[in-house]
PDB file of N, CA, C and O in Angstrom:
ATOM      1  N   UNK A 241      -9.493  67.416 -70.374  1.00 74.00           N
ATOM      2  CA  UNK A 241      -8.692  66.342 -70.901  1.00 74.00           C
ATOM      3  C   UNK A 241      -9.628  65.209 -71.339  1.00 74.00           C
ATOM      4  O   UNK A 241     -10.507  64.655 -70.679  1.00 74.00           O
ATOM      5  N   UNK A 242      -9.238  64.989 -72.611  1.00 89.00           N
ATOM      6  CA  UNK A 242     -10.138  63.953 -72.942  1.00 89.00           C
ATOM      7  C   UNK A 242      -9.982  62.189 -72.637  1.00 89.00           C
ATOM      8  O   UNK A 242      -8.891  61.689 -72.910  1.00 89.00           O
ATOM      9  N   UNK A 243     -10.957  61.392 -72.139  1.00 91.00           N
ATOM     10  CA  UNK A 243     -11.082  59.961 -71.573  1.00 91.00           C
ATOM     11  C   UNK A 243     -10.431  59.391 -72.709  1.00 91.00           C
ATOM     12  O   UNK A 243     -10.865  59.655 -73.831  1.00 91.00           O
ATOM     13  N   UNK A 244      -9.235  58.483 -72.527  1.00 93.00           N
ATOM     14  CA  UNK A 244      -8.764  57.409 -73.679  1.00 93.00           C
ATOM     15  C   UNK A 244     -10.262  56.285 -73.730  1.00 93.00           C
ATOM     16  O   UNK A 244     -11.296  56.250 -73.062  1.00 93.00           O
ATOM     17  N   UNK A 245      -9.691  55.401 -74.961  1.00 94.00           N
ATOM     18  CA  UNK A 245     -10.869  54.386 -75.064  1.00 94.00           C
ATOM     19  C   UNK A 245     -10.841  53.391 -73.612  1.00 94.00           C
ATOM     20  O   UNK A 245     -11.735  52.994 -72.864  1.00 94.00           O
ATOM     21  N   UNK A 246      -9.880  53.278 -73.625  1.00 90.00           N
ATOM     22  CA  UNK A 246      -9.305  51.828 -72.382  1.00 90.00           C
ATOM     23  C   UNK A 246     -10.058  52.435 -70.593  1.00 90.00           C
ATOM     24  O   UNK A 246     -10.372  51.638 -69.708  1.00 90.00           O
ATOM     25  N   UNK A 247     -10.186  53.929 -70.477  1.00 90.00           N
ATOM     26  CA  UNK A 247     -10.938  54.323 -69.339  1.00 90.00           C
ATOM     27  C   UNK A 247     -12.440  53.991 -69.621  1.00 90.00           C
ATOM     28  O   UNK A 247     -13.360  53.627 -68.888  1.00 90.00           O
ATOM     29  N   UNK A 248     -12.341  54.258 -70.987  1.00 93.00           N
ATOM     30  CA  UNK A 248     -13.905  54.213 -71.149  1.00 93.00           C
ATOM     31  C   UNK A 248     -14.721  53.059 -71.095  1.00 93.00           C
ATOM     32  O   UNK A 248     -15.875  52.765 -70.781  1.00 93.00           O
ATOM     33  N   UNK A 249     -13.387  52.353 -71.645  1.00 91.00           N
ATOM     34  CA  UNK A 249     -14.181  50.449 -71.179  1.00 91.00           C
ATOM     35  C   UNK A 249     -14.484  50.100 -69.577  1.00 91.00           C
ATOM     36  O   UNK A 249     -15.574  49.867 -69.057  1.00 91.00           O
ATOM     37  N   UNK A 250     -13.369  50.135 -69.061  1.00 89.00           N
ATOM     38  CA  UNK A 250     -12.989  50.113 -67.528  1.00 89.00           C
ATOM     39  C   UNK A 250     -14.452  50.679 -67.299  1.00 89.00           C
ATOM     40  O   UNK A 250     -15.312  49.827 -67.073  1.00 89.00           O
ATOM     41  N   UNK A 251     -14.858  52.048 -67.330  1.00 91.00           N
ATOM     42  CA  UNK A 251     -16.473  52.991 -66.367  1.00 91.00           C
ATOM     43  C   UNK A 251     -17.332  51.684 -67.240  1.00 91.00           C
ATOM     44  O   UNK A 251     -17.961  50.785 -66.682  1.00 91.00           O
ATOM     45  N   UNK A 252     -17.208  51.812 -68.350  1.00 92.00           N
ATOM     46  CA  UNK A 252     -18.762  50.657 -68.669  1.00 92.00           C
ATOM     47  C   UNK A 252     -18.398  49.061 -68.005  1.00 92.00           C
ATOM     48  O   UNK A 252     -19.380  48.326 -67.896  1.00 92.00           O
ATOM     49  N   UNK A 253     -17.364  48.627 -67.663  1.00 90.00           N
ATOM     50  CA  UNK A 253     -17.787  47.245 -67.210  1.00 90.00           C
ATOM     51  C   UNK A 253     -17.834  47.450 -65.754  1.00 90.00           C
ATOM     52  O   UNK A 253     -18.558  46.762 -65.034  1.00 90.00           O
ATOM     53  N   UNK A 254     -17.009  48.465 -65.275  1.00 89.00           N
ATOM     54  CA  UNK A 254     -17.714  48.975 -64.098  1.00 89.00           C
ATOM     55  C   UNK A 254     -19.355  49.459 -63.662  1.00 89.00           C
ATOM     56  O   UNK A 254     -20.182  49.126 -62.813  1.00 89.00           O
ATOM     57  N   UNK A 255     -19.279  50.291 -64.613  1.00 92.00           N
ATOM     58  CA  UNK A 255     -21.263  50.398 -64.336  1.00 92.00           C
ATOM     59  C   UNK A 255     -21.920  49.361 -64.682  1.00 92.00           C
ATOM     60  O   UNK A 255     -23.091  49.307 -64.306  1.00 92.00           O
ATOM     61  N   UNK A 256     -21.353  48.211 -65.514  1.00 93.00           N
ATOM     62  CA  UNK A 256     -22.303  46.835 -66.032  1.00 93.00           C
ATOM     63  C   UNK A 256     -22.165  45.785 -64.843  1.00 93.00           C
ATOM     64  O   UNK A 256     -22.656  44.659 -64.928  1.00 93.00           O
ATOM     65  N   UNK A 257     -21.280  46.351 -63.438  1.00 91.00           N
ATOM     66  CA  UNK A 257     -21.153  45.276 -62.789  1.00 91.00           C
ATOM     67  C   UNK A 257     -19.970  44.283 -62.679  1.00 91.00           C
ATOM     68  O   UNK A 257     -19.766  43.428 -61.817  1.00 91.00           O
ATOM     69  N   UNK A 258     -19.255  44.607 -63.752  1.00 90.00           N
ATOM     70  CA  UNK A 258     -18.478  43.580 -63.883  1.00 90.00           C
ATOM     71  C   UNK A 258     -16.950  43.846 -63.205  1.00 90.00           C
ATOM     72  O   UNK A 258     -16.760  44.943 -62.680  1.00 90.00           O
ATOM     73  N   UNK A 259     -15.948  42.925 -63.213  1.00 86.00           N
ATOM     74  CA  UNK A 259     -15.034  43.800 -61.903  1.00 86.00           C
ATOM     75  C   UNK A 259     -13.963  44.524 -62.666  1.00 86.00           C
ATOM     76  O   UNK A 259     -13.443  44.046 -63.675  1.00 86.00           O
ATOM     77  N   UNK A 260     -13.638  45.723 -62.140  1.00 82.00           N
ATOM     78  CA  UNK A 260     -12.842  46.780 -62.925  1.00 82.00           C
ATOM     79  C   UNK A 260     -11.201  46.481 -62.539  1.00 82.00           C
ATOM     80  O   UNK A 260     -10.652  46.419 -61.439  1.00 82.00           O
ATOM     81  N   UNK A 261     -10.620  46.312 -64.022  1.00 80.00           N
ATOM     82  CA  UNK A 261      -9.288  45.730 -64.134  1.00 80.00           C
ATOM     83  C   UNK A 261      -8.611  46.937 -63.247  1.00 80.00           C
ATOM     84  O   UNK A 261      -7.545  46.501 -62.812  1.00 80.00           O
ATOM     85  N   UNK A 262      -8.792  48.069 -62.885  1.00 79.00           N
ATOM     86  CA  UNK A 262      -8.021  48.714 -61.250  1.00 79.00           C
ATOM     87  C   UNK A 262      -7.776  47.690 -60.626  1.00 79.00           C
ATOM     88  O   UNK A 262      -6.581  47.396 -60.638  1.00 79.00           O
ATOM     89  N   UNK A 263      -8.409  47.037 -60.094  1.00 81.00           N
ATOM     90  CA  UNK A 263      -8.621  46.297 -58.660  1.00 81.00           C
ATOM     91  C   UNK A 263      -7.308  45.036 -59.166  1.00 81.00           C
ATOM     92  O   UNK A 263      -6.818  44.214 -58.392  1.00 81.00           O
ATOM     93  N   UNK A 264      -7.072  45.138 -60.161  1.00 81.00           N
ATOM     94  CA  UNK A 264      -6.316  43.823 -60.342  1.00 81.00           C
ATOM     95  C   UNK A 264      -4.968  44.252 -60.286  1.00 81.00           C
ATOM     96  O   UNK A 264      -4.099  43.380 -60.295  1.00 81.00           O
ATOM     97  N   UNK A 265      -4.627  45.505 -60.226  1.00 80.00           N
ATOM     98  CA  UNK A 265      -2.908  46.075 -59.997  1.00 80.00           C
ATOM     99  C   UNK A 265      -2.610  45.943 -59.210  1.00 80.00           C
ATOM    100  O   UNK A 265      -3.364  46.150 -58.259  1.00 80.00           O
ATOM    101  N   UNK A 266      -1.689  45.634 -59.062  1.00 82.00           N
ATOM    102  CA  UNK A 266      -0.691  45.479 -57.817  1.00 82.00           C
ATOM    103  C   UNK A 266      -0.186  46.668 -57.286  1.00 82.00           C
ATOM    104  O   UNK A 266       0.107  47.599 -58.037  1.00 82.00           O
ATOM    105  N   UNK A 267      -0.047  46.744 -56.020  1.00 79.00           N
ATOM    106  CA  UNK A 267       0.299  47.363 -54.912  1.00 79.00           C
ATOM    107  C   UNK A 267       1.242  48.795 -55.624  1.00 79.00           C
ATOM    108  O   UNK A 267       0.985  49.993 -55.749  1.00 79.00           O
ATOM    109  N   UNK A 268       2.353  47.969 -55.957  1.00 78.00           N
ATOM    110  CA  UNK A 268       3.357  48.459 -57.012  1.00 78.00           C
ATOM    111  C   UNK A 268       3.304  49.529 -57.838  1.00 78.00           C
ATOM    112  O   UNK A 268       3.982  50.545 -57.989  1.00 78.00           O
ATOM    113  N   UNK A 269       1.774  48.787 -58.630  1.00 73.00           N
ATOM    114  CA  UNK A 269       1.341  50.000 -59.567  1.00 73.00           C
ATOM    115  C   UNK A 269       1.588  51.605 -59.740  1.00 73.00           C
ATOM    116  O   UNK A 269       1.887  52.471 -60.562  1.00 73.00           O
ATOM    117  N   UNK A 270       1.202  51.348 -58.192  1.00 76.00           N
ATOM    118  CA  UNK A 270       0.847  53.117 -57.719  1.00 76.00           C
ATOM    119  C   UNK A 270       2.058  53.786 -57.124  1.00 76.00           C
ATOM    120  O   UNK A 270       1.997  54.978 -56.820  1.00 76.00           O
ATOM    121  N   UNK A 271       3.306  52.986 -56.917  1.00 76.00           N
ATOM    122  CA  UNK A 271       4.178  53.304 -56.266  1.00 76.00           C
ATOM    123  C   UNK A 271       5.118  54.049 -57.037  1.00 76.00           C
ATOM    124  O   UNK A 271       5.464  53.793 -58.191  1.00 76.00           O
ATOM    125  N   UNK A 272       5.574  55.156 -56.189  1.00 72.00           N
ATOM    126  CA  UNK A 272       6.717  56.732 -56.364  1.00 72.00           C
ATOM    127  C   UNK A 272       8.383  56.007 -56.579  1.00 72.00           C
ATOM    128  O   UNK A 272       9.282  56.148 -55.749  1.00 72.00           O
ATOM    129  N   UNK A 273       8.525  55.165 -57.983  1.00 71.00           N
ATOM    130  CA  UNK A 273       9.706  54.594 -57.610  1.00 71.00           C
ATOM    131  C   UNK A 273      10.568  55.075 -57.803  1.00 71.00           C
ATOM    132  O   UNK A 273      11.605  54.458 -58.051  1.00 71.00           O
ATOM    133  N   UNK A 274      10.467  56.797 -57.755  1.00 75.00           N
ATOM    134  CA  UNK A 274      12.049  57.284 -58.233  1.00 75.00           C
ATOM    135  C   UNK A 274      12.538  57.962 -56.699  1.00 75.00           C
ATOM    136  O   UNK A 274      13.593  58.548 -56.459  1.00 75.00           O
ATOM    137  N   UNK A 275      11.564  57.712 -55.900  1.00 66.00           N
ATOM    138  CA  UNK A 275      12.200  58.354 -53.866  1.00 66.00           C
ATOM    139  C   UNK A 275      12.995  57.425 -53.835  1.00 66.00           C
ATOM    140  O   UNK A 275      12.786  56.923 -52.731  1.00 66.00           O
ATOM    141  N   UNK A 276      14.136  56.597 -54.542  1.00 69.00           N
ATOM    142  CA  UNK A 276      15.216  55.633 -53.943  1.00 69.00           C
ATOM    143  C   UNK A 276      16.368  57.285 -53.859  1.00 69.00           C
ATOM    144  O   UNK A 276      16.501  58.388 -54.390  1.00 69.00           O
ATOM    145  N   UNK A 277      16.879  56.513 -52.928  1.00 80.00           N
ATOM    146  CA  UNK A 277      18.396  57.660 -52.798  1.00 80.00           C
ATOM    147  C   UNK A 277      19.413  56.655 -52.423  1.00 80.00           C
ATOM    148  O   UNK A 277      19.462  55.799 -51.539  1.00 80.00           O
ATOM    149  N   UNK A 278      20.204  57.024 -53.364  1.00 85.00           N
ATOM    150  CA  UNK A 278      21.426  56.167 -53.583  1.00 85.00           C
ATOM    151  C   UNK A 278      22.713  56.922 -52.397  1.00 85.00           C
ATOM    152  O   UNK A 278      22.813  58.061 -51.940  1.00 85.00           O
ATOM    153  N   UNK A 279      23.305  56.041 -52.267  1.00 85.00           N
ATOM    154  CA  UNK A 279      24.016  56.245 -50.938  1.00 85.00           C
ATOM    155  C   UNK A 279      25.365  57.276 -51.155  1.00 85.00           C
ATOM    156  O   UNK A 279      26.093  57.456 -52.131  1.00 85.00           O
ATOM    157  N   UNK A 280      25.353  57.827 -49.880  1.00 85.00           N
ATOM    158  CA  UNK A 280      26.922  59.277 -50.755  1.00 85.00           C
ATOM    159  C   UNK A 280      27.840  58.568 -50.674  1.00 85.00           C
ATOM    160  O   UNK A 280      27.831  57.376 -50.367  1.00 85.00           O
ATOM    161  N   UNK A 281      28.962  59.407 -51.010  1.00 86.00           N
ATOM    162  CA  UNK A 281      30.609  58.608 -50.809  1.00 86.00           C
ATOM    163  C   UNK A 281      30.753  58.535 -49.083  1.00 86.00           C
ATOM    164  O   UNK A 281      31.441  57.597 -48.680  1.00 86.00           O
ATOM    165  N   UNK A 282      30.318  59.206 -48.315  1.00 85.00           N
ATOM    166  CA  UNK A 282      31.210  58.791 -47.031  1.00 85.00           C
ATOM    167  C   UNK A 282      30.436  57.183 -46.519  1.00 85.00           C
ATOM    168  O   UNK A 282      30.859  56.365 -45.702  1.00 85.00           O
ATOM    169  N   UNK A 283      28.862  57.141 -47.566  1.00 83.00           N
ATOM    170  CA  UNK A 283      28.560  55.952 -46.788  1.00 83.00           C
ATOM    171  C   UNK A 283      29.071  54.673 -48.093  1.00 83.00           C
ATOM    172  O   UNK A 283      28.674  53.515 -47.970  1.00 83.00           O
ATOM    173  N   UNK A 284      29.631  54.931 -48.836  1.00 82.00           N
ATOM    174  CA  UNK A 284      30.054  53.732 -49.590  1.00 82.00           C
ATOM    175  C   UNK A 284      31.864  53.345 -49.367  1.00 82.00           C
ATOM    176  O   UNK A 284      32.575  52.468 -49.857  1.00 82.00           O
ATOM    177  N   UNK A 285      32.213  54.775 -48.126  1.00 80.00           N
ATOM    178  CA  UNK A 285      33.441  54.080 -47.830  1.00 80.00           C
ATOM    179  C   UNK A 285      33.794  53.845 -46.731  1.00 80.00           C
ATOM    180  O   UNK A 285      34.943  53.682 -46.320  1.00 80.00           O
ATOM    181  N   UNK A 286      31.974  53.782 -45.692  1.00 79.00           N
ATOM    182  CA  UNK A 286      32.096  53.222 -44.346  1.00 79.00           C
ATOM    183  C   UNK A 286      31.185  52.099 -44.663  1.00 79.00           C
ATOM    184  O   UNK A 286      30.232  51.947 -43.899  1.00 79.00           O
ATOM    185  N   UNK A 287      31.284  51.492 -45.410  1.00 77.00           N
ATOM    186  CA  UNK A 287      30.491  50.132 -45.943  1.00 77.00           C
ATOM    187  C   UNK A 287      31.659  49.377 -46.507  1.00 77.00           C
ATOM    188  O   UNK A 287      31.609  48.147 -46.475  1.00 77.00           O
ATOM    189  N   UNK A 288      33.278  50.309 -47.300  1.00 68.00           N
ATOM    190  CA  UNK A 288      33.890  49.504 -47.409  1.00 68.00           C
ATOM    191  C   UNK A 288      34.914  48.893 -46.264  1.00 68.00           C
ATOM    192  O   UNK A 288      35.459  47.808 -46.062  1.00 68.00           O
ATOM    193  N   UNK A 289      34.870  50.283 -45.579  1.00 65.00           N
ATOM    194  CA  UNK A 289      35.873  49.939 -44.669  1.00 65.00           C
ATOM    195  C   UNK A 289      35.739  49.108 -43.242  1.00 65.00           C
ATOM    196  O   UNK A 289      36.678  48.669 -42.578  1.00 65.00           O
ATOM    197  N   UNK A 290      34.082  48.990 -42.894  1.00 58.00           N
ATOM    198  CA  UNK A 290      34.026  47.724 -42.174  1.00 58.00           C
ATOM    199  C   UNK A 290      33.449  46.163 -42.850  1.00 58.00           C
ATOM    200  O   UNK A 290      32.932  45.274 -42.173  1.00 58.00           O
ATOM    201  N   UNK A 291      33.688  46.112 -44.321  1.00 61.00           N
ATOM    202  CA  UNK A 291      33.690  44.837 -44.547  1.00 61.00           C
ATOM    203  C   UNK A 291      33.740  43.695 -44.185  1.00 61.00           C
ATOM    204  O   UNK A 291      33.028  42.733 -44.472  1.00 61.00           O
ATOM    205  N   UNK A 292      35.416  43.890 -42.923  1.00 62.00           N
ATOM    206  CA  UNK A 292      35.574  42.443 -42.671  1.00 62.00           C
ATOM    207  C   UNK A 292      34.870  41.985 -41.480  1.00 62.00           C
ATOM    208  O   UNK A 292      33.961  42.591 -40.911  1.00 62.00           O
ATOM    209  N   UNK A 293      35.337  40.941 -41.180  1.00 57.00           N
ATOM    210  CA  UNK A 293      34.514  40.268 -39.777  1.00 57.00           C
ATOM    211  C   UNK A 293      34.990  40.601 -38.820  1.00 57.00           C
ATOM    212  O   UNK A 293      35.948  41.319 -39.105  1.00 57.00           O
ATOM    213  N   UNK A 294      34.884  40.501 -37.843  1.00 54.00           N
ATOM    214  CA  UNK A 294      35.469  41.415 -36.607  1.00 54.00           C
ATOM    215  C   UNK A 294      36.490  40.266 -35.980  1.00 54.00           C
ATOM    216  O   UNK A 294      37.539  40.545 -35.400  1.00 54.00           O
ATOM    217  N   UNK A 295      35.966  38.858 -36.215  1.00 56.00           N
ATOM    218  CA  UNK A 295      37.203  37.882 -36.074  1.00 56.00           C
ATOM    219  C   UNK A 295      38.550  38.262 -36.876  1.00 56.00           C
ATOM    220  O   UNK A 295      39.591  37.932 -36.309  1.00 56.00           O
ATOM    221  N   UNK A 296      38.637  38.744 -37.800  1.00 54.00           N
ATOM    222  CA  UNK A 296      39.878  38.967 -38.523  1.00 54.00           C
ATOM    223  C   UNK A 296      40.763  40.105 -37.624  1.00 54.00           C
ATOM    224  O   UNK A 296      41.993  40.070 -37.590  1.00 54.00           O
ATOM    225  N   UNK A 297      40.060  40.984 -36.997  1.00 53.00           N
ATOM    226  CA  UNK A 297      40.946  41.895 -36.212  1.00 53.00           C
ATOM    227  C   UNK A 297      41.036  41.418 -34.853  1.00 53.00           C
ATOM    228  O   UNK A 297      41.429  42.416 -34.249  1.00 53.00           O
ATOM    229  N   UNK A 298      40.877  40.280 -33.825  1.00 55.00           N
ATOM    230  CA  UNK A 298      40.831  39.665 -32.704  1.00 55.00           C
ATOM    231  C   UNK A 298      42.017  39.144 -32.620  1.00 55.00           C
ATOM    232  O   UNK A 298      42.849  39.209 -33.526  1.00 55.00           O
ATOM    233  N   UNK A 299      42.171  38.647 -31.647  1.00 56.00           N
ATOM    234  CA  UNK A 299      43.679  38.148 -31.295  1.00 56.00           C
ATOM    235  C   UNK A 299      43.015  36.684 -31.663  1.00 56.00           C
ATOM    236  O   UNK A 299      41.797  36.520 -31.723  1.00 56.00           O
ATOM    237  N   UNK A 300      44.011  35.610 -31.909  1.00 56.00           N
ATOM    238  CA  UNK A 300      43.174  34.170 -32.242  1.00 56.00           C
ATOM    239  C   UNK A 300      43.862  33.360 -30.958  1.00 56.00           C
ATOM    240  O   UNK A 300      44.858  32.639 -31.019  1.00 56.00           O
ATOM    241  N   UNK A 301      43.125  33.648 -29.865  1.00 58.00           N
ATOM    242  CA  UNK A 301      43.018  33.028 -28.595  1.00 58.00           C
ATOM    243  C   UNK A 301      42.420  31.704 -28.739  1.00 58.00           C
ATOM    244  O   UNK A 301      41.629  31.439 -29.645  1.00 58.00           O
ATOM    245  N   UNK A 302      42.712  31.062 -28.050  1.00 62.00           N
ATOM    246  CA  UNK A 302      41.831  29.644 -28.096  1.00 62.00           C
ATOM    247  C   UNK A 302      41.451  29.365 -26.170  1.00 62.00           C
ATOM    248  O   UNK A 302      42.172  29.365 -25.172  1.00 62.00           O
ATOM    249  N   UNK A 303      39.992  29.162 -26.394  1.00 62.00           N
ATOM    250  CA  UNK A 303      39.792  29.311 -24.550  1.00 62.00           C
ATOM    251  C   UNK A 303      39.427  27.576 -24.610  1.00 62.00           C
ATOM    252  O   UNK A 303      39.037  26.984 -25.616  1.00 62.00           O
ATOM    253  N   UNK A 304      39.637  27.048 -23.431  1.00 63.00           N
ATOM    254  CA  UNK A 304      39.191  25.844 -23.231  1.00 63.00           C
ATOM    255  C   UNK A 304      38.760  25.872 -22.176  1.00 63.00           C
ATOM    256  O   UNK A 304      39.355  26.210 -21.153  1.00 63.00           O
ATOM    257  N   UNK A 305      37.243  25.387 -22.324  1.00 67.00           N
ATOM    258  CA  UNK A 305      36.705  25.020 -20.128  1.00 67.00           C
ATOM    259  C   UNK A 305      36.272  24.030 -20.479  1.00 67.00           C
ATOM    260  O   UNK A 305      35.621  23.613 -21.436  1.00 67.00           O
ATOM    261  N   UNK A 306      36.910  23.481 -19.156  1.00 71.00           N
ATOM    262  CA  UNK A 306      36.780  21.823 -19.090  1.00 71.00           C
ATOM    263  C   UNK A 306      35.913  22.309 -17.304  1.00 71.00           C
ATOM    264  O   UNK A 306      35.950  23.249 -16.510  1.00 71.00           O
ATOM    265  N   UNK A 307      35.019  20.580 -17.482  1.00 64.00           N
ATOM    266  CA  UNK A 307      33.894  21.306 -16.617  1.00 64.00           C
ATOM    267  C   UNK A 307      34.137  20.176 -15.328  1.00 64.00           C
ATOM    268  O   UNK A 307      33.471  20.263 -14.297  1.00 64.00           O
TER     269      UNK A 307
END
């Protein structure tokens, strides 16, 4: 396989010393971003179905301590 021009710059300012634009990518760069897995139906309808707050299903008691 043949070297594009842009590798070929990169090895010469690398062998001249100078710092090789690799080093300047981010983390990111290199990262596998298609391993996301999107969630099945039983988990997008146990995400809907505990939505609410758990106060909404409580009895609405009111406690008072007096000290």
């Amino acid at each position: 396989m043949a070297k594009s021009n842009a590798r070929k710059q990169r090895e010469k300012m690398a062998r001249e010393g100078k710092r090789n634009p690799d080093q300047n990518r981010s983390i990111f760069a290199f990262a596998d971003m298609r391993q996301r897995v999107t969630k099945t139906k039983a988990e997008k309808l146990h995400q809907r179905k505990h939505r609410r707050s758990l106060s909404w299903n409580s009895d609405d008691d009111l406690f008072l301590f007096v000290a």
